[in-house]
JSON list of C-alpha atoms in Angstrom, two decimals:
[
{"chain": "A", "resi": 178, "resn": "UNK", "atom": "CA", "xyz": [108.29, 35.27, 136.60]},
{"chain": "A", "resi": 179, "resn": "UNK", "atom": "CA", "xyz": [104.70, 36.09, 136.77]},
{"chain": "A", "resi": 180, "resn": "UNK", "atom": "CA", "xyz": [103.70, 37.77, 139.95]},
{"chain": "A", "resi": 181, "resn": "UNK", "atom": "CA", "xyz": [100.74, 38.93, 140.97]},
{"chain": "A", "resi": 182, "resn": "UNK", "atom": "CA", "xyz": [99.78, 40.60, 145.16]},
{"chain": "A", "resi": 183, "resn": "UNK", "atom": "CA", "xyz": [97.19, 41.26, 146.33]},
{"chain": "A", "resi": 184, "resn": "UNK", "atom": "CA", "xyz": [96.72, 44.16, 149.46]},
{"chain": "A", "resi": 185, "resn": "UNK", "atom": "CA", "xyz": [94.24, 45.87, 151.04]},
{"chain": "A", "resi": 186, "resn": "UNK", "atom": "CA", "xyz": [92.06, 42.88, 152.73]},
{"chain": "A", "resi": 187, "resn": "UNK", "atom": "CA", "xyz": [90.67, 43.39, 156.40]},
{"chain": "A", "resi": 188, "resn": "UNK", "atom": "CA", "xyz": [87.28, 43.91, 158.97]},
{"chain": "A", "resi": 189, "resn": "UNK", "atom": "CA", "xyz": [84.75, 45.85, 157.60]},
{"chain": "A", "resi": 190, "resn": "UNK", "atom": "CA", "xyz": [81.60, 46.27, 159.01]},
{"chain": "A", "resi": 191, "resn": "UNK", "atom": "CA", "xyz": [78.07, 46.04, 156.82]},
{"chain": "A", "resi": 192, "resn": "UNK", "atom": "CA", "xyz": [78.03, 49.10, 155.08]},
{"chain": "A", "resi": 193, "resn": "UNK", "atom": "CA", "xyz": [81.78, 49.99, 154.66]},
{"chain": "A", "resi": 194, "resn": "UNK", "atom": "CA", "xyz": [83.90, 50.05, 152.25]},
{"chain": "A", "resi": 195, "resn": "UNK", "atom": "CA", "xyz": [87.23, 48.12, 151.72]},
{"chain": "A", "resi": 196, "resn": "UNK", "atom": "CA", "xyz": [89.89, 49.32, 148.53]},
{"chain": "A", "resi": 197, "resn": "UNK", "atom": "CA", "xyz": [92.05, 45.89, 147.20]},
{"chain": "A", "resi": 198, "resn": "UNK", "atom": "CA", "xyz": [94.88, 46.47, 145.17]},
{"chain": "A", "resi": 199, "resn": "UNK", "atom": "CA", "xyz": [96.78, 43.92, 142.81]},
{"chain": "A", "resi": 200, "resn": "UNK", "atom": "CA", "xyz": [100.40, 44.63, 142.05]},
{"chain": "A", "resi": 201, "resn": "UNK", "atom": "CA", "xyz": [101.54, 42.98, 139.24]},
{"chain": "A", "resi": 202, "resn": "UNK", "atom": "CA", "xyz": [104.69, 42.21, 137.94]},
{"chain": "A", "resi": 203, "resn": "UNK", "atom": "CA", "xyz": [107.03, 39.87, 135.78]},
{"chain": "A", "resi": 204, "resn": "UNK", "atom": "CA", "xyz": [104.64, 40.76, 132.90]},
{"chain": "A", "resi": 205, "resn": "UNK", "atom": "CA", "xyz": [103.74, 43.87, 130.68]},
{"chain": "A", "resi": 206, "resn": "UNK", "atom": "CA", "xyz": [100.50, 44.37, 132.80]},
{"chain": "A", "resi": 207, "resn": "UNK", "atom": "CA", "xyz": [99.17, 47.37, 130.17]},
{"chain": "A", "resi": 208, "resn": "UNK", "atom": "CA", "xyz": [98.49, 44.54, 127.75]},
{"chain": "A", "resi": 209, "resn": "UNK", "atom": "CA", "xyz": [96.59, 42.18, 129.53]},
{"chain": "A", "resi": 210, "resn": "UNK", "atom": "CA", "xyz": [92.88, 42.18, 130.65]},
{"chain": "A", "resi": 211, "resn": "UNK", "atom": "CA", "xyz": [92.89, 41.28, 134.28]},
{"chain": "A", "resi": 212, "resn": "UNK", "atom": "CA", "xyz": [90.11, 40.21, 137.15]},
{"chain": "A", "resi": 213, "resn": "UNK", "atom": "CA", "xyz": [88.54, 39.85, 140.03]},
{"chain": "A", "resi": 214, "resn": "UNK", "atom": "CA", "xyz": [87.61, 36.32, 141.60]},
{"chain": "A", "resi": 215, "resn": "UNK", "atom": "CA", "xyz": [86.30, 35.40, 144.66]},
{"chain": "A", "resi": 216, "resn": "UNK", "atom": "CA", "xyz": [85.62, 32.43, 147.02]},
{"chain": "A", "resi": 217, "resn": "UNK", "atom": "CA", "xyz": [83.40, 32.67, 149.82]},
{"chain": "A", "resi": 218, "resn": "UNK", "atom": "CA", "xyz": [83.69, 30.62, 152.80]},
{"chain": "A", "resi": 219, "resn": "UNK", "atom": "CA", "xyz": [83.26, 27.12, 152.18]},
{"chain": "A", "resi": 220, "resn": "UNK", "atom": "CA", "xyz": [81.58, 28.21, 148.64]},
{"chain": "A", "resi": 221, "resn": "UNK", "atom": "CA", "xyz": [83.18, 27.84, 145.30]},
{"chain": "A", "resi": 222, "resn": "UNK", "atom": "CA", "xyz": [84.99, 29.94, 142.65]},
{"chain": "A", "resi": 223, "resn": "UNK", "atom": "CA", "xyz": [83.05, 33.61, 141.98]},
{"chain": "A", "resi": 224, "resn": "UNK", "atom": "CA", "xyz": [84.08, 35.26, 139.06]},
{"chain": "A", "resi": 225, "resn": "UNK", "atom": "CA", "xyz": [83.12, 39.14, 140.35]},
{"chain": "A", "resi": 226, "resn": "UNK", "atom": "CA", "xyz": [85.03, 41.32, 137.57]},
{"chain": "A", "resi": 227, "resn": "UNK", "atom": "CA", "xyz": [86.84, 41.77, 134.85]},
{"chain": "A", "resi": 228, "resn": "UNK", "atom": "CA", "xyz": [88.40, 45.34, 133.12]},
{"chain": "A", "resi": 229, "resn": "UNK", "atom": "CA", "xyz": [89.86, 45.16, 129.39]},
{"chain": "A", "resi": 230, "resn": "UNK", "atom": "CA", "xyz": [93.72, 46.01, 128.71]},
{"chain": "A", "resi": 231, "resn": "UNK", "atom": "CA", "xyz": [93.53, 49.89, 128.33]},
{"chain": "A", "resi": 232, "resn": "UNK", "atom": "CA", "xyz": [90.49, 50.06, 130.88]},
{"chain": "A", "resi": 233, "resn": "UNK", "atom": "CA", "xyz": [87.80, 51.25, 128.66]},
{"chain": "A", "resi": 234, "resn": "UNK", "atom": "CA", "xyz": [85.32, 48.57, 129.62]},
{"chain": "A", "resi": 235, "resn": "UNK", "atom": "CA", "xyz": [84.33, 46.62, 132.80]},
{"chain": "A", "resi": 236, "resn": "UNK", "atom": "CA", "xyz": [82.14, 44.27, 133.77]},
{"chain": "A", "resi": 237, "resn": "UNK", "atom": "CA", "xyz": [80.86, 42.79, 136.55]},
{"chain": "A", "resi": 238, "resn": "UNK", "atom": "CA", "xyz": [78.77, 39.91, 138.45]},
{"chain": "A", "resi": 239, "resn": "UNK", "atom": "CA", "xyz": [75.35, 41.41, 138.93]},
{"chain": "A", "resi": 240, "resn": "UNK", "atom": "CA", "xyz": [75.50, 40.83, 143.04]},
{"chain": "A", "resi": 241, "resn": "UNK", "atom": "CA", "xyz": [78.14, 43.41, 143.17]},
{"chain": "A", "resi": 242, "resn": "UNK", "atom": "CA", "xyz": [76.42, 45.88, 139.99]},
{"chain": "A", "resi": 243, "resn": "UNK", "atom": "CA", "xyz": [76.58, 49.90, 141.38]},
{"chain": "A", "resi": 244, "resn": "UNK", "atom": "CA", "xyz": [78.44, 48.70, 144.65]},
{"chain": "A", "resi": 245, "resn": "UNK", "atom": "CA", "xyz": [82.00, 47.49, 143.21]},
{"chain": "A", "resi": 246, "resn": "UNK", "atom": "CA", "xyz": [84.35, 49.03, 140.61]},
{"chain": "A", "resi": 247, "resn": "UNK", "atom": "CA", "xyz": [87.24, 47.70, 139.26]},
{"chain": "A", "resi": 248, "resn": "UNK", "atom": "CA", "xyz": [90.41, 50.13, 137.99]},
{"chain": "A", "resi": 249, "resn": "UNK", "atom": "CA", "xyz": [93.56, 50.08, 137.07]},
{"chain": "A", "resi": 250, "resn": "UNK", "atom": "CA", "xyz": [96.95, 52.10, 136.73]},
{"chain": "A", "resi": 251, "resn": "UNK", "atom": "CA", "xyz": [98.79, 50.84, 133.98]},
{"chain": "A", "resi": 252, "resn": "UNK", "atom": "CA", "xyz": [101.61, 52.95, 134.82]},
{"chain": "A", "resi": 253, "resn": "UNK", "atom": "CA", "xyz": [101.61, 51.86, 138.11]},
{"chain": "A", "resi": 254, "resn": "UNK", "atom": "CA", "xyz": [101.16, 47.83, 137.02]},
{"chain": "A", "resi": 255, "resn": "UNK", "atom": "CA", "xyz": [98.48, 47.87, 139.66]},
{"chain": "A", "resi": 256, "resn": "UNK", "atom": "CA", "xyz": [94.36, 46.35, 139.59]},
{"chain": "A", "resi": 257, "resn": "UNK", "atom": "CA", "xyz": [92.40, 47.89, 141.87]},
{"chain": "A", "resi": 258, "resn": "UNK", "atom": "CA", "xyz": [88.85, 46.71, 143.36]},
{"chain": "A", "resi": 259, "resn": "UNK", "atom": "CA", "xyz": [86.85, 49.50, 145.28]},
{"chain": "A", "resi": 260, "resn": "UNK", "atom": "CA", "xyz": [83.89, 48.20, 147.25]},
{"chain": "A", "resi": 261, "resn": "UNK", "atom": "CA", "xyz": [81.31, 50.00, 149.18]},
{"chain": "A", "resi": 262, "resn": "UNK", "atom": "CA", "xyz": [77.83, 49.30, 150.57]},
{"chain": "A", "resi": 263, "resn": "UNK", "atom": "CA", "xyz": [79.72, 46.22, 151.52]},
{"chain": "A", "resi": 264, "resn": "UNK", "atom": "CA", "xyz": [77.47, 42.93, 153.00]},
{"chain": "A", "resi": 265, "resn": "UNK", "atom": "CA", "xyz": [78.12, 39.68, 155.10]},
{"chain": "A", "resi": 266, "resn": "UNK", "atom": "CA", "xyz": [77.78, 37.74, 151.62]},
{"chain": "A", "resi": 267, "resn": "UNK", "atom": "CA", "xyz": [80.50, 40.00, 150.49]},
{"chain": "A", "resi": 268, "resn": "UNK", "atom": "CA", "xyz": [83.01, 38.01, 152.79]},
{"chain": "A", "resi": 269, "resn": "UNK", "atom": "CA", "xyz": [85.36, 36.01, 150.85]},
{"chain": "A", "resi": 270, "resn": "UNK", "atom": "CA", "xyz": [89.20, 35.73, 149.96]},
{"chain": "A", "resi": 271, "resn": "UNK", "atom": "CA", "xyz": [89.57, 37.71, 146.80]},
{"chain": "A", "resi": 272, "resn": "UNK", "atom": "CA", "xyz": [91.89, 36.75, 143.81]},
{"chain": "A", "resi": 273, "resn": "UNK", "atom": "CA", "xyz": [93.27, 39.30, 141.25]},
{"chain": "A", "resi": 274, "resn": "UNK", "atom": "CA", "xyz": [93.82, 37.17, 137.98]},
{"chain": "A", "resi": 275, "resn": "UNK", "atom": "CA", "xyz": [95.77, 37.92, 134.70]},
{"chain": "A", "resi": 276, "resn": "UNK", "atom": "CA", "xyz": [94.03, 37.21, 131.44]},
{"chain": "A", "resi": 277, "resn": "UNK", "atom": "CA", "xyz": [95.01, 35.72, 128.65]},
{"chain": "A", "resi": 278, "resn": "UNK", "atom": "CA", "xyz": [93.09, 36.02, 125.42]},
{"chain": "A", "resi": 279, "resn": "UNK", "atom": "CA", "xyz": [93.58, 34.19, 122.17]},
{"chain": "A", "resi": 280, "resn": "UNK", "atom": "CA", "xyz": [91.49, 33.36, 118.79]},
{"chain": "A", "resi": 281, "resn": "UNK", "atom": "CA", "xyz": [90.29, 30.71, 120.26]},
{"chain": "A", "resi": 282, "resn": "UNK", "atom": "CA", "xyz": [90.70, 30.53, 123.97]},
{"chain": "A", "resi": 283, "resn": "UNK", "atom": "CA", "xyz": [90.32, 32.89, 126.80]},
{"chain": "A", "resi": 284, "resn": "UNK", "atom": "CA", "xyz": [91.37, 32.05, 130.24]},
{"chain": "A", "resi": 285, "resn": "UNK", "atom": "CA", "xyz": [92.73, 33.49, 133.37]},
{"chain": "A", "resi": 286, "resn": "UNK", "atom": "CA", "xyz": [96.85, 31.97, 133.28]},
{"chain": "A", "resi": 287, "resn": "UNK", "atom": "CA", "xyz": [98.47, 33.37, 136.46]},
{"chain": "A", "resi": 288, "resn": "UNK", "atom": "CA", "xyz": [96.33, 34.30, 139.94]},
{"chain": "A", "resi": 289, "resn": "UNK", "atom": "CA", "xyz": [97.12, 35.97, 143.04]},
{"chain": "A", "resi": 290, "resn": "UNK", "atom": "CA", "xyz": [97.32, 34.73, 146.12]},
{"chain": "A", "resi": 291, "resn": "UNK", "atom": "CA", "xyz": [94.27, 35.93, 147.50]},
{"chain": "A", "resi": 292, "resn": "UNK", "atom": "CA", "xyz": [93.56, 38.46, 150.23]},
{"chain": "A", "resi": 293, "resn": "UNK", "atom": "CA", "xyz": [90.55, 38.30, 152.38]},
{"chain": "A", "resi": 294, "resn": "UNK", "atom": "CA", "xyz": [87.90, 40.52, 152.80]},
{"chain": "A", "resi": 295, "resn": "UNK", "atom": "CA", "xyz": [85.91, 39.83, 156.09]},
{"chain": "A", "resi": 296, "resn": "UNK", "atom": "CA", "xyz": [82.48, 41.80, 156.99]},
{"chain": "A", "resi": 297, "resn": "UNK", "atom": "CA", "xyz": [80.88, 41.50, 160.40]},
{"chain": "A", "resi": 298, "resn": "UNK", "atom": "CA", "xyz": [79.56, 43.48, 162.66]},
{"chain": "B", "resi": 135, "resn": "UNK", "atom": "CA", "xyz": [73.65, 34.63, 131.92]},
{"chain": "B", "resi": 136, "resn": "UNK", "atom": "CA", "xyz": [75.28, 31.08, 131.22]},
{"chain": "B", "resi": 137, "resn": "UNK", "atom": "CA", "xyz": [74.61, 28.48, 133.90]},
{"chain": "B", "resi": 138, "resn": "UNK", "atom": "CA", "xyz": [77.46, 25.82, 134.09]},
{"chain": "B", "resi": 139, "resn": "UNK", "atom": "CA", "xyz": [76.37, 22.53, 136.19]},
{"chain": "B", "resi": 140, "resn": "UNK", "atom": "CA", "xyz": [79.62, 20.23, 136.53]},
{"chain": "B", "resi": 141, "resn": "UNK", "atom": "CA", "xyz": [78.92, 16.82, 138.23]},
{"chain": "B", "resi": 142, "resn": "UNK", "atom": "CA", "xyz": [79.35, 14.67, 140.37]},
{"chain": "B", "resi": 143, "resn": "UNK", "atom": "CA", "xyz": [79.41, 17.45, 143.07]},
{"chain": "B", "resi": 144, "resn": "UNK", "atom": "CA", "xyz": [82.03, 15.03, 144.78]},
{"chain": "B", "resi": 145, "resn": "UNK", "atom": "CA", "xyz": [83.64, 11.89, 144.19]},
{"chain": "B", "resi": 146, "resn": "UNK", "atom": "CA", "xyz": [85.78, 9.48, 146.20]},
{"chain": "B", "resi": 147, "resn": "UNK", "atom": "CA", "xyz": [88.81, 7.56, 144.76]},
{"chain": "B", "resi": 148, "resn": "UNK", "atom": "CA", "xyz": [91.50, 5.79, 145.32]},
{"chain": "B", "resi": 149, "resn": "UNK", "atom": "CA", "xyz": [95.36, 6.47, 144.27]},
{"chain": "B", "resi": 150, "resn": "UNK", "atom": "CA", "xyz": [95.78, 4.86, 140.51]},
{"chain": "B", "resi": 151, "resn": "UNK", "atom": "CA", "xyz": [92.06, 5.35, 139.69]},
{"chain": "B", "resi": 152, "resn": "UNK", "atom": "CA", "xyz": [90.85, 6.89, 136.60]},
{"chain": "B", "resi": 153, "resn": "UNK", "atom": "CA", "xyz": [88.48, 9.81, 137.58]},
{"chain": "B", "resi": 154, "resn": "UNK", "atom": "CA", "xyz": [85.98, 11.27, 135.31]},
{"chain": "B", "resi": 155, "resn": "UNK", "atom": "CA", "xyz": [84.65, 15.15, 136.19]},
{"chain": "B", "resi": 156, "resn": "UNK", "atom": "CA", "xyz": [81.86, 16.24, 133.57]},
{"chain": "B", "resi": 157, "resn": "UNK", "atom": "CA", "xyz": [80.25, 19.94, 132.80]},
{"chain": "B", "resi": 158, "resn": "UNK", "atom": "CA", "xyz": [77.51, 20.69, 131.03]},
{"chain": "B", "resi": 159, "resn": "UNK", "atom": "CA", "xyz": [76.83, 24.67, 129.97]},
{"chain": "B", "resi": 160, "resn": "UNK", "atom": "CA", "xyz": [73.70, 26.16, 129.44]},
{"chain": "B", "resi": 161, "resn": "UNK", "atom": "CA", "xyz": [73.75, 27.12, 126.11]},
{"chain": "B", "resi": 162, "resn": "UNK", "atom": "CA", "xyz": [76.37, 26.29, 123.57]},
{"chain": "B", "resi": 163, "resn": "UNK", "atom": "CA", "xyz": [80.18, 27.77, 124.64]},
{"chain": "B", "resi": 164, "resn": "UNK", "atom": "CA", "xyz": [82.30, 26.25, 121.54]},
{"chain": "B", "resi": 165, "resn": "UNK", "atom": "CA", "xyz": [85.12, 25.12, 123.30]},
{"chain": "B", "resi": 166, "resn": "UNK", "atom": "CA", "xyz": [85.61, 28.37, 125.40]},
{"chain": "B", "resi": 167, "resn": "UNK", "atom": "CA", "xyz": [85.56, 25.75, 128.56]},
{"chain": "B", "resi": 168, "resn": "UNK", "atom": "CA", "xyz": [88.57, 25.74, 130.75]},
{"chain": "B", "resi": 169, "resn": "UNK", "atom": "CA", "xyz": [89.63, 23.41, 134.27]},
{"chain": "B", "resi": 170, "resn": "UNK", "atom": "CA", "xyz": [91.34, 24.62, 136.91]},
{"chain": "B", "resi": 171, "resn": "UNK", "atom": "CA", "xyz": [92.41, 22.60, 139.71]},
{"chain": "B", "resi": 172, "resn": "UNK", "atom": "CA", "xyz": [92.24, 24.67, 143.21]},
{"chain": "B", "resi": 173, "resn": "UNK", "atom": "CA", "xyz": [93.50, 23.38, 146.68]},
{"chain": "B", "resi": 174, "resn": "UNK", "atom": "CA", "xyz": [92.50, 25.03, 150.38]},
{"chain": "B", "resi": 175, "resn": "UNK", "atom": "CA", "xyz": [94.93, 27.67, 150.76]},
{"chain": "B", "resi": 176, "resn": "UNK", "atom": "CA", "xyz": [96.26, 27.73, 147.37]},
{"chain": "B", "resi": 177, "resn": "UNK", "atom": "CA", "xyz": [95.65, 29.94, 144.24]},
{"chain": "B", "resi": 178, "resn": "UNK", "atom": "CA", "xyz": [93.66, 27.96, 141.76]},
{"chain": "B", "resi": 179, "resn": "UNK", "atom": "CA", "xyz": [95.68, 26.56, 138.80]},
{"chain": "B", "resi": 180, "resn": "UNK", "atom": "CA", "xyz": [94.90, 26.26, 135.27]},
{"chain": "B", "resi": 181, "resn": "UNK", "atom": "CA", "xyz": [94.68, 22.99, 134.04]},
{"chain": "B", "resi": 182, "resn": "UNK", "atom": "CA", "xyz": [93.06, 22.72, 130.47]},
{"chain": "B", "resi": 183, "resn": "UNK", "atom": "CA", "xyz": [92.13, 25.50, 128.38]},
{"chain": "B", "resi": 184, "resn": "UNK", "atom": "CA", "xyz": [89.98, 25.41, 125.11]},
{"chain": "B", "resi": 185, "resn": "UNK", "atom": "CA", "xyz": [88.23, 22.37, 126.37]},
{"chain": "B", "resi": 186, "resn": "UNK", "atom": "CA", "xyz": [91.55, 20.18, 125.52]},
{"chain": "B", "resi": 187, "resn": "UNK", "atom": "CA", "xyz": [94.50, 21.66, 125.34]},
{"chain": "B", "resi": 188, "resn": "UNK", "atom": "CA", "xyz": [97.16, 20.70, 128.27]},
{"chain": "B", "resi": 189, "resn": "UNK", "atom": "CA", "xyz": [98.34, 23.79, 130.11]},
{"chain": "B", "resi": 190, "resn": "UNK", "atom": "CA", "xyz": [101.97, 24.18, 129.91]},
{"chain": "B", "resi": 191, "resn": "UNK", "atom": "CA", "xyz": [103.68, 22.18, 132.97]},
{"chain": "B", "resi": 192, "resn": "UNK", "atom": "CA", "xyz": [100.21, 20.18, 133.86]},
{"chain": "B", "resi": 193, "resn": "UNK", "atom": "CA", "xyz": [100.94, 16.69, 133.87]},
{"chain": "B", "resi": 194, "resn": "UNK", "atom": "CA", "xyz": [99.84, 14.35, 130.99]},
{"chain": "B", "resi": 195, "resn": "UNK", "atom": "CA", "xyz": [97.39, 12.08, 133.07]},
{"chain": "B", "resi": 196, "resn": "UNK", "atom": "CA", "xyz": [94.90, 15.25, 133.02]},
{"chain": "B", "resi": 197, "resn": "UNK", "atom": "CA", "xyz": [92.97, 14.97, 129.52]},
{"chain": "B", "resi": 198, "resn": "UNK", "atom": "CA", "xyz": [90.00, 17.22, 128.66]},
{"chain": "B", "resi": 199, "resn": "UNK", "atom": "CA", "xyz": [87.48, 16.69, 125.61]},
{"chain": "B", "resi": 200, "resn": "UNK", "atom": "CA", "xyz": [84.04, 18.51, 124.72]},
{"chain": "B", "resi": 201, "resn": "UNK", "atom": "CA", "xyz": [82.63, 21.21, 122.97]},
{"chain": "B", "resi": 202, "resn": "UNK", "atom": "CA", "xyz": [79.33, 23.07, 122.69]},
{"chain": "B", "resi": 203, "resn": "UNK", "atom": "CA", "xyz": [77.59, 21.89, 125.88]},
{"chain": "B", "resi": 204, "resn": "UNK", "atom": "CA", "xyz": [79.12, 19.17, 127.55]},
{"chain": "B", "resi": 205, "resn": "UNK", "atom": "CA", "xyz": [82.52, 18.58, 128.49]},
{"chain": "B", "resi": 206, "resn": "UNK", "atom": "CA", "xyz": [84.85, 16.37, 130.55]},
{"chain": "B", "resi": 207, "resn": "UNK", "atom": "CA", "xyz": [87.99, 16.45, 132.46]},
{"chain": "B", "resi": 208, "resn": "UNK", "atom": "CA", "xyz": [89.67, 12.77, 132.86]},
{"chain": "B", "resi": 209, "resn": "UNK", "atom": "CA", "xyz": [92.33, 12.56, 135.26]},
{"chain": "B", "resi": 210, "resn": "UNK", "atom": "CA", "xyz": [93.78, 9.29, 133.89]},
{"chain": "B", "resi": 211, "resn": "UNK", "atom": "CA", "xyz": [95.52, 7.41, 137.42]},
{"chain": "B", "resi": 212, "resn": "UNK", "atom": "CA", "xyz": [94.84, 9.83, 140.23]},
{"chain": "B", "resi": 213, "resn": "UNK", "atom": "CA", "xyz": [97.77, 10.61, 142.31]},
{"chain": "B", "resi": 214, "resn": "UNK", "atom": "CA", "xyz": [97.75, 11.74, 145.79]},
{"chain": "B", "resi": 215, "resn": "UNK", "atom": "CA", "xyz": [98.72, 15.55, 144.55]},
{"chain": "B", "resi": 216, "resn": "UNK", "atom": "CA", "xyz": [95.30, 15.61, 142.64]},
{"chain": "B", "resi": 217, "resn": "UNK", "atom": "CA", "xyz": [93.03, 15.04, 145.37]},
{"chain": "B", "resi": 218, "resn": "UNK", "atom": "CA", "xyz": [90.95, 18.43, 145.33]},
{"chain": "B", "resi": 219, "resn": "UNK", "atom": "CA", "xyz": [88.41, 20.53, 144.08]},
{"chain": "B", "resi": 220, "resn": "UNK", "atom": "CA", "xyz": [88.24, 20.92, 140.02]},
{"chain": "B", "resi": 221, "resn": "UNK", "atom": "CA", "xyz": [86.37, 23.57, 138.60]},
{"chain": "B", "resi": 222, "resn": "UNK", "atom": "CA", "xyz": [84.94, 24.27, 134.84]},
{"chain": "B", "resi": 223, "resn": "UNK", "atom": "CA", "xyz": [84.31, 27.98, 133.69]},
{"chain": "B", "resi": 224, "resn": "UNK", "atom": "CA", "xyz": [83.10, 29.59, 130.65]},
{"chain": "B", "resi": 225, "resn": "UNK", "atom": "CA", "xyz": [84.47, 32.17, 128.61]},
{"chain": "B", "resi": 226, "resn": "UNK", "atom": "CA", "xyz": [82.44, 32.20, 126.10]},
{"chain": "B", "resi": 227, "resn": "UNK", "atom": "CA", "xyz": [80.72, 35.45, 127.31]},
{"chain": "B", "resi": 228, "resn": "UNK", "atom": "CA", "xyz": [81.45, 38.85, 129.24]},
{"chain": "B", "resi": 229, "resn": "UNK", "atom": "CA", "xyz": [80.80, 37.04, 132.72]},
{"chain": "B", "resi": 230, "resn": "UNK", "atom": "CA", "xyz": [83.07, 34.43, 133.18]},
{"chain": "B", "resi": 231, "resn": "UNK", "atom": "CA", "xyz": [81.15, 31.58, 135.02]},
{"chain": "B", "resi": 232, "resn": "UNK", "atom": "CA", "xyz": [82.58, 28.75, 136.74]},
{"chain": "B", "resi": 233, "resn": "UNK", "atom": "CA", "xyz": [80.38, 25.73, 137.89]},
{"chain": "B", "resi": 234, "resn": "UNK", "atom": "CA", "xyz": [80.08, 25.14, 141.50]},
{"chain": "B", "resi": 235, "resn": "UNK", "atom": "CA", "xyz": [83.23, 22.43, 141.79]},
{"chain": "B", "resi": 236, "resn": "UNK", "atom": "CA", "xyz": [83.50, 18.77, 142.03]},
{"chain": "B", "resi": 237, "resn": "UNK", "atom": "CA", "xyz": [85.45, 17.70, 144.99]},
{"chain": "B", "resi": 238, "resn": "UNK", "atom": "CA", "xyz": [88.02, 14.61, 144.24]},
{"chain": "B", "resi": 239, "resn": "UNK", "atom": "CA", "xyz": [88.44, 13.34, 147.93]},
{"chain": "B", "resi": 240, "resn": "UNK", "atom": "CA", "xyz": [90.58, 10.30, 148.45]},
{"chain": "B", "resi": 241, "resn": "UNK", "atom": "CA", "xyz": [88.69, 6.79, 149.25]}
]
């Protein structure tokens, strides 16, 4: 079975910086684009960012542009989300998600189960 | 960037009722459109993908039609295991957007 688990949530304070990790498993993670998602409190679904199979290209929500980067170690069948600079809008529960990507559809089939990222002061 | 506005933004129902969730993109997304369903404290779940197909295991009563800009996810007798929040998301581009949710709350 799919399984994907997320680490690495906690207090930070405004300005910090806060490593989550995704450890995947059940799957042959070096095939498969994966992502971040996020949901702040009370808000909806954020798609934040996404890195391609082999990890040659990235992308990412502009709100998080120069202060987030997302990684990963295929041998280690492990996504990784590094954020500094980090702000109170920032606060959310986090979700690594597996891609899938056909001809003709794209979607994210199997999520984490979120760990949250909290920053206050 | 592509804007997706789903509506209503909530909607109250009652067990057996047929429930109608629409999205409308910004621009025009084929059918790169997919629904998942998301509960508090849950992972969200893929529902639909490609704007109609039935994700493997999702029960039969969810239905989803549309392509270019508008779209719609029918659920066709709500049961009490569907009341929460649905949400559409493009992946037509590099930034996968998802509209802001319509909440199925039960009457």
């Amino acid at each position: 079975d799919v399984q994907l688990l997320e680490s690495g949530g906690g207090l930070v304070s405004p300005g910090g910086s806060l490593r989550l990790s995704c450890a995947a498993s059940g799957f042959d993670f070096s095939y498969y684009g994966m992502a971040w998602v996020r949901q702040a409190p009370g808000k909806g679904l954020e798609w934040v960012s996404t890195i391609t199979a082999g990890g040659d290209r990235t992308y990412y929500t502009d709100s998080v542009k120069g202060r987030f980067t997302i990684s990963r170690d295929n041998s280690k069948s492990t996504l990784y989300l590094q954020m500094k600079s980090l702000r109170a809008e920032d606060t959310a529960v986090y979700y690594c998600a597996k891609i899938y990507r056909g001809v003709d559809s794209h979607y994210f089939d199997y999520w984490g189960q979120g760990s949250l990222a909290t920053v206050s002061s | 960037d592509i804007q997706m506005t789903q509506s209503p933004s909530s909607l109250s129902a009652s067990v057996g009722d047929r429930a109608t969730l629409t999205c409308r993109a910004s621009q025009n997304i084929d059918t790169f459109l997919n629904w998942y369903q998301h509960k508090p404290g849950e992972s969200p779940k893929l529902l639909i993908y490609a704007a109609s197909s039935l994700q493997s295991g999702v029960p039969s009563r969810f239905s989803g039609s549309g392509s270019g800009t508008d779209f719609t996810l029918t659920i066709s007798s709500l049961q009490l295991e569907d009341f929460a929040t649905y949400y559409c998301q493009e992946s037509y581009s590099d930034s996968w957007t998802f509209g802001q949710g319509t909440k199925v709350e039960i009457k």
